Amino acid sequence: MTQHALVIGNSDGIGLATTRALLARGAMVTGISRRPAPIDHPQYEHIVQDVAEPAFRDILAGHLRHQPDIDLCVYSAGIGTDLDLENLASETRTFAVNVMGAVTATEIVLGHMIARDHGHFIGLSSTADVLWSAQVPAYTGSKAGISRYWEGLGLALRGRKVKITNVRFGFVDTKMAQAPFRPFLIDTDEAARFILAQVGKNRIRATKPHATAFLAWAAGFMARSPLSRLLPRV
Ligand SMILES: NC(=O)c1ccc[n+]([C@@H]2O[C@H](COP(=O)([O-])OP(=O)(O)OC[C@H]3O[C@@H](n4cnc5c(N)ncnc54)[C@H](OP(=O)(O)O)[C@@H]3O)[C@@H](O)[C@H]2O)c1
């Protein structure tokens, strides 16, 4: 049972629902995001921090000194904006949050768990990790990179008590999922239940729903084919 959890990226969306679900199960939870989470609970504390800032590393390390008995970390911080060829800086920002923030959290928190031989790190990637997109190339590229990294770590940790799981959702009903067509949409409570159902399991990759993963793979395949010039942009 999870007693001490850290949820990174939890002022909104899937991270907020996961925080609420953990508190309902009696866990003590610390959240990190740039805005405070709308939660008032005796077992909850919040750290206001941008994961793309250099201070994030020290903030995490300081939190683990204060709360070393961590059982679970969920990395849910993520952004994704449409490509603007006149402003590639927003693409860099997407990698800073979705990849470098995630890699820093993995280094500090998973590293701590490995040293203590205890804990489960769950990272949120996406079924878009197989997509080739002209509309959101930084989002799909960042998810491809972090998926391969987390899953490689999962292979390296096989047989150990410490676990890492790469959770790949299709469409979840949050402000991030703005597409006009959102097949197999799930809500944030269902997403949170799916995340927490992974805790303690030896799953390197957990995908929900598989149908969206197949659609993403097919769309990626089509995007790379010469026929793609005949199709609307994905
Ligand atoms: N929604 C979907 O359809 C979907 C599908 C597949 C995968 N995912 C993945 O699931 C994760 C959560 O997405 P969501 O839909 O819940 O998004 P969301 O509702 O937009 O929430 C994103 C959370 O990340 C935090 N965040 C963003 N930038 C941050 C930064 N620089 N530093 C600290 N925290 C930051 C936000 O808090 P602040 O703004 O307060 O910092 C917010 O709490 C993301 O990795 C996303 O890629 C989502």
Short mmCIF file of C-alpha atoms and ligand atoms in Angstrom, two decimals:
data_model
loop_
_atom_site.label_atom_id
_atom_site.label_comp_id
_atom_site.label_asym_id
_atom_site.label_seq_id
_atom_site.Cartn_x
_atom_site.Cartn_y
_atom_site.Cartn_z
CA MET A 1 0.00 0.00 0.00
CA THR A 2 1.24 3.46 -0.89
CA GLN A 3 1.94 5.55 2.20
CA HIS A 4 4.12 8.37 0.86
CA ALA A 5 3.66 9.60 -2.69
CA LEU A 6 5.05 12.39 -4.82
CA VAL A 7 3.00 13.62 -7.80
CA ILE A 8 4.83 15.97 -10.15
CA GLY A 9 2.54 18.09 -12.35
CA ASN A 10 -0.62 17.92 -10.23
CA SER A 11 -2.36 21.31 -10.21
CA ASP A 12 -4.66 20.06 -12.95
CA GLY A 13 -5.69 17.12 -15.12
CA ILE A 14 -4.47 13.57 -14.57
CA GLY A 15 -1.98 14.53 -11.85
CA LEU A 16 -4.72 16.25 -9.81
CA ALA A 17 -7.06 13.24 -10.12
CA THR A 18 -4.20 10.91 -9.12
CA THR A 19 -3.41 13.07 -6.08
CA ARG A 20 -7.06 13.00 -4.98
CA ALA A 21 -7.26 9.22 -5.47
CA LEU A 22 -4.10 8.70 -3.39
CA LEU A 23 -5.43 10.91 -0.57
CA ALA A 24 -8.75 9.01 -0.63
CA ARG A 25 -6.71 5.82 -0.10
CA GLY A 26 -5.04 7.29 2.98
CA ALA A 27 -1.63 8.17 1.49
CA MET A 28 0.43 11.23 2.41
CA VAL A 29 1.00 13.15 -0.81
CA THR A 30 3.37 15.89 -1.91
CA GLY A 31 2.60 17.66 -5.16
CA ILE A 32 4.83 19.79 -7.38
CA SER A 33 3.69 22.22 -10.07
CA ARG A 34 3.96 25.92 -10.92
CA ARG A 35 0.51 26.63 -9.49
CA PRO A 36 -0.77 25.23 -6.19
CA ALA A 37 -3.14 22.28 -6.51
CA PRO A 38 -6.74 23.04 -5.46
CA ILE A 39 -6.52 20.61 -2.53
CA ASP A 40 -7.03 21.29 1.15
CA HIS A 41 -6.22 18.10 3.04
CA PRO A 42 -4.22 17.41 6.22
CA GLN A 43 -2.11 14.77 4.43
CA TYR A 44 -1.25 17.00 1.49
CA GLU A 45 1.61 19.44 0.97
CA HIS A 46 2.49 21.38 -2.16
CA ILE A 47 5.77 22.65 -3.55
CA VAL A 48 5.45 25.42 -6.13
CA GLN A 49 8.18 24.72 -8.69
CA ASP A 50 8.77 24.74 -12.43
CA VAL A 51 10.31 21.41 -13.51
CA ALA A 52 12.20 23.18 -16.31
CA GLU A 53 14.13 25.40 -13.86
CA PRO A 54 17.59 24.35 -12.61
CA ALA A 55 16.34 24.60 -9.00
CA PHE A 56 14.02 21.60 -9.60
CA ARG A 57 16.88 19.14 -8.95
CA ASP A 58 17.73 20.63 -5.53
CA ILE A 59 14.07 20.96 -4.58
CA LEU A 60 13.54 17.25 -5.26
CA ALA A 61 16.69 16.22 -3.40
CA GLY A 62 15.66 18.41 -0.44
CA HIS A 63 12.19 16.87 -0.41
CA LEU A 64 13.66 13.35 -0.30
CA ARG A 65 15.94 14.29 2.63
CA HIS A 66 12.81 15.52 4.45
CA GLN A 67 10.67 12.54 3.31
CA PRO A 68 12.97 9.60 2.49
CA ASP A 69 10.30 6.88 2.85
CA ILE A 70 8.81 7.46 -0.58
CA ASP A 71 6.79 4.56 -2.05
CA LEU A 72 5.50 6.09 -5.26
CA CYS A 73 6.37 8.93 -7.65
CA VAL A 74 4.09 9.85 -10.56
CA TYR A 75 5.59 12.21 -13.17
CA SER A 76 2.55 13.86 -14.78
CA ALA A 77 3.98 17.25 -15.81
CA GLY A 78 3.62 17.74 -19.53
CA ILE A 79 2.92 20.33 -22.20
CA GLY A 80 2.22 20.29 -25.91
CA THR A 81 1.58 23.16 -28.31
CA ASP A 82 1.05 23.36 -32.04
CA LEU A 83 4.19 23.92 -34.07
CA ASP A 84 4.91 27.53 -35.02
CA LEU A 85 7.75 27.57 -37.54
CA GLU A 86 8.42 31.24 -36.69
CA ASN A 87 8.93 30.39 -33.01
CA LEU A 88 10.82 27.15 -32.38
CA ALA A 89 11.51 28.23 -28.78
CA SER A 90 8.16 26.71 -27.74
CA GLU A 91 9.42 23.37 -29.14
CA THR A 92 12.51 23.63 -26.89
CA ARG A 93 10.24 24.36 -23.93
CA THR A 94 8.23 21.19 -24.64
CA PHE A 95 11.40 19.08 -24.49
CA ALA A 96 12.51 20.89 -21.31
CA VAL A 97 9.31 19.86 -19.48
CA ASN A 98 8.44 16.51 -21.11
CA VAL A 99 11.99 15.17 -21.34
CA MET A 100 14.54 17.04 -19.21
CA GLY A 101 12.14 17.60 -16.28
CA ALA A 102 11.19 13.92 -16.49
CA VAL A 103 14.81 12.78 -16.75
CA THR A 104 15.79 14.94 -13.76
CA ALA A 105 12.92 13.53 -11.68
CA THR A 106 13.97 10.03 -12.72
CA GLU A 107 17.59 10.66 -11.77
CA ILE A 108 16.80 12.08 -8.35
CA VAL A 109 13.71 10.09 -7.31
CA LEU A 110 14.32 6.74 -9.01
CA GLY A 111 17.98 7.02 -7.98
CA HIS A 112 16.85 7.45 -4.37
CA MET A 113 14.50 4.45 -4.70
CA ILE A 114 17.29 2.29 -6.16
CA ALA A 115 19.60 3.23 -3.28
CA ARG A 116 16.89 2.20 -0.79
CA ASP A 117 15.75 -0.81 -2.85
CA HIS A 118 12.15 0.33 -2.50
CA GLY A 119 9.56 2.26 -4.50
CA HIS A 120 7.76 2.57 -7.82
CA PHE A 121 8.31 5.39 -10.36
CA ILE A 122 5.46 5.87 -12.84
CA GLY A 123 5.99 8.23 -15.77
CA LEU A 124 3.22 9.50 -18.02
CA SER A 125 4.09 9.32 -21.67
CA SER A 126 1.51 8.90 -24.44
CA THR A 127 0.39 6.67 -27.29
CA ALA A 128 1.61 9.63 -29.39
CA ASP A 129 5.13 8.27 -28.81
CA VAL A 130 4.75 6.30 -32.08
CA LEU A 131 3.24 9.20 -34.04
CA TRP A 132 5.06 11.28 -36.65
CA SER A 133 3.35 14.66 -36.57
CA ALA A 134 3.83 17.86 -38.53
CA GLN A 135 1.47 19.63 -36.11
CA VAL A 136 3.04 18.73 -32.75
CA PRO A 137 6.53 17.37 -33.54
CA ALA A 138 8.01 18.36 -30.18
CA TYR A 139 5.21 16.63 -28.29
CA THR A 140 5.49 13.39 -30.26
CA GLY A 141 9.30 13.55 -30.28
CA SER A 142 9.50 14.19 -26.55
CA LYS A 143 7.10 11.33 -25.79
CA ALA A 144 9.05 8.97 -28.08
CA GLY A 145 12.29 9.85 -26.27
CA ILE A 146 10.97 9.56 -22.73
CA SER A 147 9.09 6.32 -23.50
CA ARG A 148 12.25 4.65 -24.81
CA TYR A 149 14.25 5.91 -21.80
CA TRP A 150 11.77 4.80 -19.11
CA GLU A 151 11.20 1.44 -20.80
CA GLY A 152 14.96 0.85 -21.09
CA LEU A 153 15.28 1.56 -17.37
CA GLY A 154 12.44 -0.89 -16.79
CA LEU A 155 14.43 -3.58 -18.61
CA ALA A 156 17.51 -2.75 -16.51
CA LEU A 157 15.50 -3.03 -13.27
CA ARG A 158 13.92 -6.42 -14.07
CA GLY A 159 14.20 -8.72 -11.06
CA ARG A 160 14.75 -5.80 -8.65
CA LYS A 161 12.29 -4.62 -5.99
CA VAL A 162 12.31 -1.08 -7.39
CA LYS A 163 9.97 -0.65 -10.36
CA ILE A 164 9.42 1.81 -13.18
CA THR A 165 6.36 1.88 -15.46
CA ASN A 166 5.80 3.94 -18.59
CA VAL A 167 2.06 4.74 -18.74
CA ARG A 168 0.81 5.62 -22.23
CA PHE A 169 -2.68 7.12 -22.46
CA GLY A 170 -4.68 7.87 -25.58
CA PHE A 171 -7.11 10.77 -25.06
CA VAL A 172 -7.89 11.85 -21.49
CA ASP A 173 -10.44 14.62 -20.94
CA THR A 174 -8.17 17.50 -19.78
CA LYS A 175 -7.26 20.92 -21.12
CA MET A 176 -4.32 19.32 -22.93
CA ALA A 177 -6.50 17.08 -25.10
CA GLN A 178 -7.84 19.76 -27.46
CA ALA A 179 -8.13 17.71 -30.67
CA PRO A 180 -11.54 17.98 -32.41
CA PHE A 181 -11.64 14.16 -32.75
CA ARG A 182 -10.89 12.31 -29.48
CA PRO A 183 -11.62 8.61 -30.02
CA PHE A 184 -11.92 6.35 -26.96
CA LEU A 185 -11.76 9.37 -24.60
CA ILE A 186 -11.51 8.52 -20.89
CA ASP A 187 -11.94 10.83 -17.90
CA THR A 188 -9.27 11.77 -15.37
CA ASP A 189 -10.68 9.53 -12.61
CA GLU A 190 -10.40 6.50 -14.89
CA ALA A 191 -6.86 7.55 -15.82
CA ALA A 192 -5.94 7.89 -12.12
CA ARG A 193 -7.38 4.44 -11.33
CA PHE A 194 -5.35 2.96 -14.19
CA ILE A 195 -2.15 4.60 -12.90
CA LEU A 196 -2.68 3.39 -9.35
CA ALA A 197 -3.57 -0.12 -10.59
CA GLN A 198 0.03 -0.38 -11.86
CA VAL A 199 1.59 0.17 -8.44
CA GLY A 200 3.59 -2.86 -7.33
CA LYS A 201 3.25 -4.61 -10.70
CA ASN A 202 6.23 -5.53 -12.84
CA ARG A 203 4.93 -3.77 -15.95
CA ILE A 204 7.45 -1.75 -17.92
CA ARG A 205 4.73 -0.38 -20.24
CA ALA A 206 1.02 0.13 -19.55
CA THR A 207 -1.18 1.44 -22.38
CA LYS A 208 -4.82 2.58 -22.24
CA PRO A 209 -6.64 2.17 -24.54
CA HIS A 210 -4.82 -0.12 -26.97
CA ALA A 211 -7.21 0.94 -29.75
CA THR A 212 -5.82 4.50 -29.63
CA ALA A 213 -2.28 3.13 -29.63
CA PHE A 214 -3.12 1.25 -32.84
CA LEU A 215 -4.66 4.38 -34.43
CA ALA A 216 -1.54 6.39 -33.50
CA TRP A 217 0.73 3.74 -34.98
CA ALA A 218 -1.37 3.66 -38.20
CA ALA A 219 -1.38 7.47 -38.42
CA GLY A 220 2.39 7.51 -37.96
CA PHE A 221 2.78 4.91 -40.70
CA MET A 222 0.60 6.93 -43.08
CA ALA A 223 2.42 10.18 -42.24
CA ARG A 224 5.69 8.64 -43.45
CA SER A 225 4.20 7.29 -46.68
CA PRO A 226 4.15 9.26 -49.97
CA LEU A 227 0.33 9.06 -49.77
CA SER A 228 0.45 11.43 -46.80
CA ARG A 229 0.47 14.40 -49.20
CA LEU A 230 -3.14 13.46 -50.05
CA LEU A 231 -4.24 13.42 -46.40
CA PRO A 232 -5.11 16.20 -43.92
CA ARG A 233 -2.25 17.05 -41.52
CA VAL A 234 -1.99 14.79 -38.43
N1 LIG B 1 -4.78 14.52 -21.71
C1 LIG B 1 -4.43 13.60 -22.59
O1 LIG B 1 -5.18 13.29 -23.53
C2 LIG B 1 -3.12 12.88 -22.44
C3 LIG B 1 -2.92 11.76 -23.26
C4 LIG B 1 -1.72 11.07 -23.16
C5 LIG B 1 -0.75 11.48 -22.27
N2 LIG B 1 -0.97 12.59 -21.51
C6 LIG B 1 0.12 13.00 -20.64
O2 LIG B 1 -0.31 13.03 -19.30
C7 LIG B 1 0.40 14.06 -18.59
C8 LIG B 1 -0.60 14.96 -17.88
O3 LIG B 1 -1.41 15.58 -18.88
P1 LIG B 1 -2.80 16.28 -18.55
O4 LIG B 1 -3.72 15.95 -19.66
O5 LIG B 1 -3.21 15.98 -17.17
O6 LIG B 1 -2.36 17.80 -18.70
P2 LIG B 1 -2.86 19.12 -17.95
O7 LIG B 1 -4.28 18.98 -17.50
O8 LIG B 1 -2.48 20.24 -18.85
O9 LIG B 1 -1.93 19.13 -16.64
C9 LIG B 1 -0.55 19.24 -16.77
C10 LIG B 1 0.06 19.41 -15.41
O10 LIG B 1 1.48 19.57 -15.61
C11 LIG B 1 1.90 20.70 -14.87
N3 LIG B 1 3.03 21.35 -15.53
C12 LIG B 1 3.12 21.78 -16.81
N4 LIG B 1 4.29 22.41 -17.03
C13 LIG B 1 4.95 22.36 -15.83
C14 LIG B 1 6.20 22.85 -15.41
N5 LIG B 1 7.02 23.52 -16.25
N6 LIG B 1 6.58 22.65 -14.12
C15 LIG B 1 5.75 21.99 -13.26
N7 LIG B 1 4.57 21.50 -13.62
C16 LIG B 1 4.17 21.68 -14.88
C17 LIG B 1 0.70 21.63 -14.84
O11 LIG B 1 0.78 22.46 -13.68
P3 LIG B 1 1.19 24.02 -13.72
O12 LIG B 1 0.66 24.59 -15.00
O13 LIG B 1 0.54 24.55 -12.49
O14 LIG B 1 2.67 24.04 -13.64
C18 LIG B 1 -0.45 20.65 -14.70
O15 LIG B 1 -0.69 20.38 -13.34
C19 LIG B 1 1.26 14.78 -19.62
O16 LIG B 1 2.56 14.26 -19.63
C20 LIG B 1 0.57 14.43 -20.94
O17 LIG B 1 1.48 14.46 -22.02
C21 LIG B 1 -2.13 13.29 -21.57
#
